[in-house]
Each structure stands twice: as structure tokens, then as C-alpha cells.
Amino acid sequence: MDFTDYLITKHAVAAKIQAYSWKEAISEGGKVLVGTGACTPEYISAIIETCEMNGPYFVISRGIAMPHARPEKGGLDDGAALVTLETPVVFEDPENDPIDILIFISAKTAASHVEDAMCQVADFCDDAENIEALRSMNTSDEILKFLKKIKGNKK
């Protein structure tokens, strides 16, 4: 799965969604991933339940989380969604809070667990210009145009 292509093709982005807690951020942002057909609503619930038990295991960097769960919890296909929050929320990760960018990942099987996509997400997030650009965008259309531009620059 090519992360950027998937987001563009599925229109799997949402900009500046309102959330007042980490649970609400996952619940509301997760609707974008569910909307792609890559997972069930139960998958999003599993992310929340696992976080309640194990802490914010999916916070990957300052301000950025990559929510995901085990495929058997409702993963229907390899997929992704990118969501920005209107107001950053605390995920109880003192080194990286508050979070304002969520990159949801789902997988159909444990074997696929989208390692390629995870590496692509890491590469994307390592570019500070990408992250700052995302934070400045107010609409999903702006994000999609930005992703298309990035994709065009990599050819």
C-alpha cells in the first residue's frame, strides 16, 4: 500500500476536526478510516480500549499519533487516514503532548500489518516541512492538494 496514494484515492483526510479529549479525537478521526472501508467501527473502539489498558502506545512523535489496533479487532483491509485537530489534545504522553495530527493505520492480516505504510508514515513525519504545512491547512481539499504535490515531487 502506498500511503500517499491511498489517502488521495480514498479522500481519507479530514482537517481541523473538533475533539476535546484523546478518546474523542480517536473516535471522530476514526470515522474517516471507517469511511474508507478499511475497518469496522469496532476497530476504532479497540484502539481506545487498548490505549486505556496500555497507555498511548501509538504516539510516535511530538504532536503526532498513529492510532492502530490488531487486525483481528476489525481490520478489513490495509488502509490509512490522516486527520488534523482544530485544537491539540493531551494523550497522556508527556514527551509528545499535545497531539494535533493523527495518522490512522489498519491492516487486513497480522502478516501484512502494513510495514511499508508505517515506514512511509515515518518518512512523511520526519520531514518537518510536511508537518508544519499540515498544521497550517484548514480544509481537507488543501490537504489533498498538498499530498498530490508531494506525490508529484517524488516522481
PDB file of C-alpha atoms in Angstrom:
ATOM      1  CA  MET A   1       0.000   0.000   0.000  1.00  0.00           C
ATOM      2  CA  ASP A   2       1.355   3.392  -0.947  1.00  0.00           C
ATOM      3  CA  PHE A   3       0.395   5.694   1.928  1.00  0.00           C
ATOM      4  CA  THR A   4       0.072   8.922  -0.064  1.00  0.00           C
ATOM      5  CA  ASP A   5      -1.742   7.288  -2.991  1.00  0.00           C
ATOM      6  CA  TYR A   6      -4.205   5.664  -0.606  1.00  0.00           C
ATOM      7  CA  LEU A   7      -5.028   8.936   1.141  1.00  0.00           C
ATOM      8  CA  ILE A   8      -5.539  10.711  -2.183  1.00  0.00           C
ATOM      9  CA  THR A   9      -7.540   7.949  -3.879  1.00  0.00           C
ATOM     10  CA  LYS A  10      -9.826   7.310  -0.894  1.00  0.00           C
ATOM     11  CA  HIS A  11     -10.027  11.001   0.124  1.00  0.00           C
ATOM     12  CA  ALA A  12      -9.033   9.675   3.531  1.00  0.00           C
ATOM     13  CA  VAL A  13      -8.275  13.022   5.137  1.00  0.00           C
ATOM     14  CA  ALA A  14     -10.044  15.423   7.468  1.00  0.00           C
ATOM     15  CA  ALA A  15      -8.839  18.849   8.536  1.00  0.00           C
ATOM     16  CA  LYS A  16      -9.360  20.672  11.810  1.00  0.00           C
ATOM     17  CA  ILE A  17     -11.859  18.311  13.402  1.00  0.00           C
ATOM     18  CA  GLN A  18     -13.135  19.243  16.854  1.00  0.00           C
ATOM     19  CA  ALA A  19     -12.147  16.982  19.739  1.00  0.00           C
ATOM     20  CA  TYR A  20     -11.902  17.768  23.412  1.00  0.00           C
ATOM     21  CA  SER A  21     -10.185  14.580  24.613  1.00  0.00           C
ATOM     22  CA  TRP A  22      -7.947  11.865  23.201  1.00  0.00           C
ATOM     23  CA  LYS A  23     -10.901   9.453  23.122  1.00  0.00           C
ATOM     24  CA  GLU A  24     -12.965  11.897  21.111  1.00  0.00           C
ATOM     25  CA  ALA A  25     -10.030  12.528  18.757  1.00  0.00           C
ATOM     26  CA  ILE A  26      -9.741   8.798  18.045  1.00  0.00           C
ATOM     27  CA  SER A  27     -13.489   8.291  17.815  1.00  0.00           C
ATOM     28  CA  GLU A  28     -14.122  11.230  15.478  1.00  0.00           C
ATOM     29  CA  GLY A  29     -10.940  10.811  13.450  1.00  0.00           C
ATOM     30  CA  GLY A  30     -11.505   7.075  13.224  1.00  0.00           C
ATOM     31  CA  LYS A  31     -14.700   7.705  11.291  1.00  0.00           C
ATOM     32  CA  VAL A  32     -12.524   8.749   8.345  1.00  0.00           C
ATOM     33  CA  LEU A  33     -10.760   5.366   8.356  1.00  0.00           C
ATOM     34  CA  VAL A  34     -14.062   3.501   8.764  1.00  0.00           C
ATOM     35  CA  GLY A  35     -15.407   5.512   5.818  1.00  0.00           C
ATOM     36  CA  THR A  36     -12.704   4.071   3.552  1.00  0.00           C
ATOM     37  CA  GLY A  37     -13.961   0.555   4.235  1.00  0.00           C
ATOM     38  CA  ALA A  38     -10.593  -0.478   5.698  1.00  0.00           C
ATOM     39  CA  CYS A  39     -12.010  -1.259   9.143  1.00  0.00           C
ATOM     40  CA  THR A  40     -15.144  -1.575  11.218  1.00  0.00           C
ATOM     41  CA  PRO A  41     -16.237   0.808  13.994  1.00  0.00           C
ATOM     42  CA  GLU A  42     -15.183  -1.940  16.416  1.00  0.00           C
ATOM     43  CA  TYR A  43     -11.602  -1.458  15.240  1.00  0.00           C
ATOM     44  CA  ILE A  44     -11.735   2.151  16.423  1.00  0.00           C
ATOM     45  CA  SER A  45     -13.217   1.018  19.744  1.00  0.00           C
ATOM     46  CA  ALA A  46     -10.341  -1.462  20.073  1.00  0.00           C
ATOM     47  CA  ILE A  47      -7.820   1.368  19.650  1.00  0.00           C
ATOM     48  CA  ILE A  48      -9.468   3.224  22.545  1.00  0.00           C
ATOM     49  CA  GLU A  49      -9.693   0.105  24.740  1.00  0.00           C
ATOM     50  CA  THR A  50      -6.063  -0.833  24.117  1.00  0.00           C
ATOM     51  CA  CYS A  51      -4.945   2.709  24.892  1.00  0.00           C
ATOM     52  CA  GLU A  52      -6.917   2.655  28.142  1.00  0.00           C
ATOM     53  CA  MET A  53      -5.120  -0.569  29.128  1.00  0.00           C
ATOM     54  CA  ASN A  54      -1.615   0.137  27.814  1.00  0.00           C
ATOM     55  CA  GLY A  55      -1.328   3.896  27.535  1.00  0.00           C
ATOM     56  CA  PRO A  56      -0.744   5.894  24.334  1.00  0.00           C
ATOM     57  CA  TYR A  57       1.351   3.231  22.588  1.00  0.00           C
ATOM     58  CA  PHE A  58       0.696   4.863  19.215  1.00  0.00           C
ATOM     59  CA  VAL A  59       2.096   8.335  19.917  1.00  0.00           C
ATOM     60  CA  ILE A  60       5.112   8.401  17.612  1.00  0.00           C
ATOM     61  CA  SER A  61       6.472  11.927  17.814  1.00  0.00           C
ATOM     62  CA  ARG A  62       5.841  15.379  19.220  1.00  0.00           C
ATOM     63  CA  GLY A  63       2.270  16.236  18.284  1.00  0.00           C
ATOM     64  CA  ILE A  64       1.739  13.102  16.161  1.00  0.00           C
ATOM     65  CA  ALA A  65      -0.092   9.844  16.851  1.00  0.00           C
ATOM     66  CA  MET A  66      -0.547   6.765  14.663  1.00  0.00           C
ATOM     67  CA  PRO A  67      -3.605   5.005  16.111  1.00  0.00           C
ATOM     68  CA  HIS A  68      -3.928   1.343  15.174  1.00  0.00           C
ATOM     69  CA  ALA A  69      -5.133  -1.942  16.627  1.00  0.00           C
ATOM     70  CA  ARG A  70      -4.699  -5.639  15.951  1.00  0.00           C
ATOM     71  CA  PRO A  71      -6.193  -6.642  12.570  1.00  0.00           C
ATOM     72  CA  GLU A  72      -8.488  -9.226  14.171  1.00  0.00           C
ATOM     73  CA  LYS A  73     -10.207  -6.402  16.064  1.00  0.00           C
ATOM     74  CA  GLY A  74     -11.950  -5.229  12.895  1.00  0.00           C
ATOM     75  CA  GLY A  75      -9.299  -4.599  10.262  1.00  0.00           C
ATOM     76  CA  LEU A  76     -10.884  -5.355   6.885  1.00  0.00           C
ATOM     77  CA  ASP A  77      -8.112  -4.160   4.589  1.00  0.00           C
ATOM     78  CA  ASP A  78      -4.798  -2.320   4.581  1.00  0.00           C
ATOM     79  CA  GLY A  79      -5.693   1.341   4.904  1.00  0.00           C
ATOM     80  CA  ALA A  80      -4.882   4.752   6.323  1.00  0.00           C
ATOM     81  CA  ALA A  81      -6.454   8.092   7.197  1.00  0.00           C
ATOM     82  CA  LEU A  82      -4.887  11.430   8.056  1.00  0.00           C
ATOM     83  CA  VAL A  83      -6.678  13.774  10.453  1.00  0.00           C
ATOM     84  CA  THR A  84      -5.703  17.127  11.914  1.00  0.00           C
ATOM     85  CA  LEU A  85      -7.336  18.577  15.015  1.00  0.00           C
ATOM     86  CA  GLU A  86      -8.609  22.109  15.446  1.00  0.00           C
ATOM     87  CA  THR A  87      -7.173  22.163  18.959  1.00  0.00           C
ATOM     88  CA  PRO A  88      -4.423  19.792  20.133  1.00  0.00           C
ATOM     89  CA  VAL A  89      -5.408  17.299  22.835  1.00  0.00           C
ATOM     90  CA  VAL A  90      -3.468  15.543  25.584  1.00  0.00           C
ATOM     91  CA  PHE A  91      -2.888  11.802  25.145  1.00  0.00           C
ATOM     92  CA  GLU A  92      -1.006  11.407  28.451  1.00  0.00           C
ATOM     93  CA  ASP A  93       2.380  11.203  26.746  1.00  0.00           C
ATOM     94  CA  PRO A  94       4.329  13.996  28.487  1.00  0.00           C
ATOM     95  CA  GLU A  95       7.210  13.938  25.998  1.00  0.00           C
ATOM     96  CA  ASN A  96       4.978  14.369  22.944  1.00  0.00           C
ATOM     97  CA  ASP A  97       1.732  16.017  24.091  1.00  0.00           C
ATOM     98  CA  PRO A  98      -0.362  17.707  22.935  1.00  0.00           C
ATOM     99  CA  ILE A  99      -1.319  15.833  19.756  1.00  0.00           C
ATOM    100  CA  ASP A 100      -2.835  17.537  16.710  1.00  0.00           C
ATOM    101  CA  ILE A 101      -2.077  15.112  13.855  1.00  0.00           C
ATOM    102  CA  LEU A 102      -3.444  11.565  13.790  1.00  0.00           C
ATOM    103  CA  ILE A 103      -2.465   9.076  11.105  1.00  0.00           C
ATOM    104  CA  PHE A 104      -4.711   6.034  11.398  1.00  0.00           C
ATOM    105  CA  ILE A 105      -3.493   2.701  10.047  1.00  0.00           C
ATOM    106  CA  SER A 106      -5.384  -0.559   9.577  1.00  0.00           C
ATOM    107  CA  ALA A 107      -4.363  -3.964   8.254  1.00  0.00           C
ATOM    108  CA  LYS A 108      -6.234  -6.968   6.951  1.00  0.00           C
ATOM    109  CA  THR A 109      -3.846  -9.504   8.490  1.00  0.00           C
ATOM    110  CA  ALA A 110      -1.150  -9.528  11.133  1.00  0.00           C
ATOM    111  CA  ALA A 111       1.345 -10.599   8.473  1.00  0.00           C
ATOM    112  CA  SER A 112       0.690  -7.537   6.330  1.00  0.00           C
ATOM    113  CA  HIS A 113       0.472  -5.137   9.285  1.00  0.00           C
ATOM    114  CA  VAL A 114       1.373  -2.516   6.680  1.00  0.00           C
ATOM    115  CA  GLU A 115       5.077  -2.277   7.432  1.00  0.00           C
ATOM    116  CA  ASP A 116       5.661  -0.418   4.177  1.00  0.00           C
ATOM    117  CA  ALA A 117       2.970   2.105   5.027  1.00  0.00           C
ATOM    118  CA  MET A 118       4.372   2.554   8.526  1.00  0.00           C
ATOM    119  CA  CYS A 119       7.797   3.301   7.039  1.00  0.00           C
ATOM    120  CA  GLN A 120       6.198   5.751   4.605  1.00  0.00           C
ATOM    121  CA  VAL A 121       4.373   7.432   7.501  1.00  0.00           C
ATOM    122  CA  ALA A 122       7.660   7.708   9.394  1.00  0.00           C
ATOM    123  CA  ASP A 123       9.379   9.245   6.361  1.00  0.00           C
ATOM    124  CA  PHE A 124       6.496  11.682   5.901  1.00  0.00           C
ATOM    125  CA  CYS A 125       6.581  12.693   9.582  1.00  0.00           C
ATOM    126  CA  ASP A 126      10.364  13.073   9.613  1.00  0.00           C
ATOM    127  CA  ASP A 127      10.014  15.995   7.214  1.00  0.00           C
ATOM    128  CA  ALA A 128       9.305  18.987   9.452  1.00  0.00           C
ATOM    129  CA  GLU A 129       8.080  20.994   6.461  1.00  0.00           C
ATOM    130  CA  ASN A 130       5.345  18.403   5.799  1.00  0.00           C
ATOM    131  CA  ILE A 131       4.152  18.565   9.385  1.00  0.00           C
ATOM    132  CA  GLU A 132       4.144  22.349   9.564  1.00  0.00           C
ATOM    133  CA  ALA A 133       2.314  22.535   6.243  1.00  0.00           C
ATOM    134  CA  LEU A 134      -0.364  20.132   7.500  1.00  0.00           C
ATOM    135  CA  ARG A 135      -0.834  22.187  10.645  1.00  0.00           C
ATOM    136  CA  SER A 136      -1.479  25.294   8.563  1.00  0.00           C
ATOM    137  CA  MET A 137      -4.173  23.719   6.380  1.00  0.00           C
ATOM    138  CA  ASN A 138      -7.811  24.386   7.175  1.00  0.00           C
ATOM    139  CA  THR A 139      -9.639  22.091   4.750  1.00  0.00           C
ATOM    140  CA  SER A 140      -9.474  18.520   3.512  1.00  0.00           C
ATOM    141  CA  ASP A 141      -9.106  19.840  -0.047  1.00  0.00           C
ATOM    142  CA  GLU A 142      -5.962  21.735   0.962  1.00  0.00           C
ATOM    143  CA  ILE A 143      -4.513  18.552   2.448  1.00  0.00           C
ATOM    144  CA  LEU A 144      -5.334  16.525  -0.674  1.00  0.00           C
ATOM    145  CA  LYS A 145      -3.735  19.152  -2.938  1.00  0.00           C
ATOM    146  CA  PHE A 146      -0.650  19.136  -0.713  1.00  0.00           C
ATOM    147  CA  LEU A 147      -0.416  15.334  -0.844  1.00  0.00           C
ATOM    148  CA  LYS A 148      -0.742  15.393  -4.635  1.00  0.00           C
ATOM    149  CA  LYS A 149       2.062  17.951  -4.806  1.00  0.00           C
ATOM    150  CA  ILE A 150       4.294  15.771  -2.600  1.00  0.00           C
ATOM    151  CA  LYS A 151       3.489  12.753  -4.747  1.00  0.00           C
ATOM    152  CA  GLY A 152       4.345  14.713  -7.913  1.00  0.00           C
ATOM    153  CA  ASN A 153       7.663  15.837  -6.462  1.00  0.00           C
ATOM    154  CA  LYS A 154       8.727  12.234  -5.757  1.00  0.00           C
ATOM    155  CA  LYS A 155       8.394  11.090  -9.367  1.00  0.00           C
TER     156      LYS A 155
END
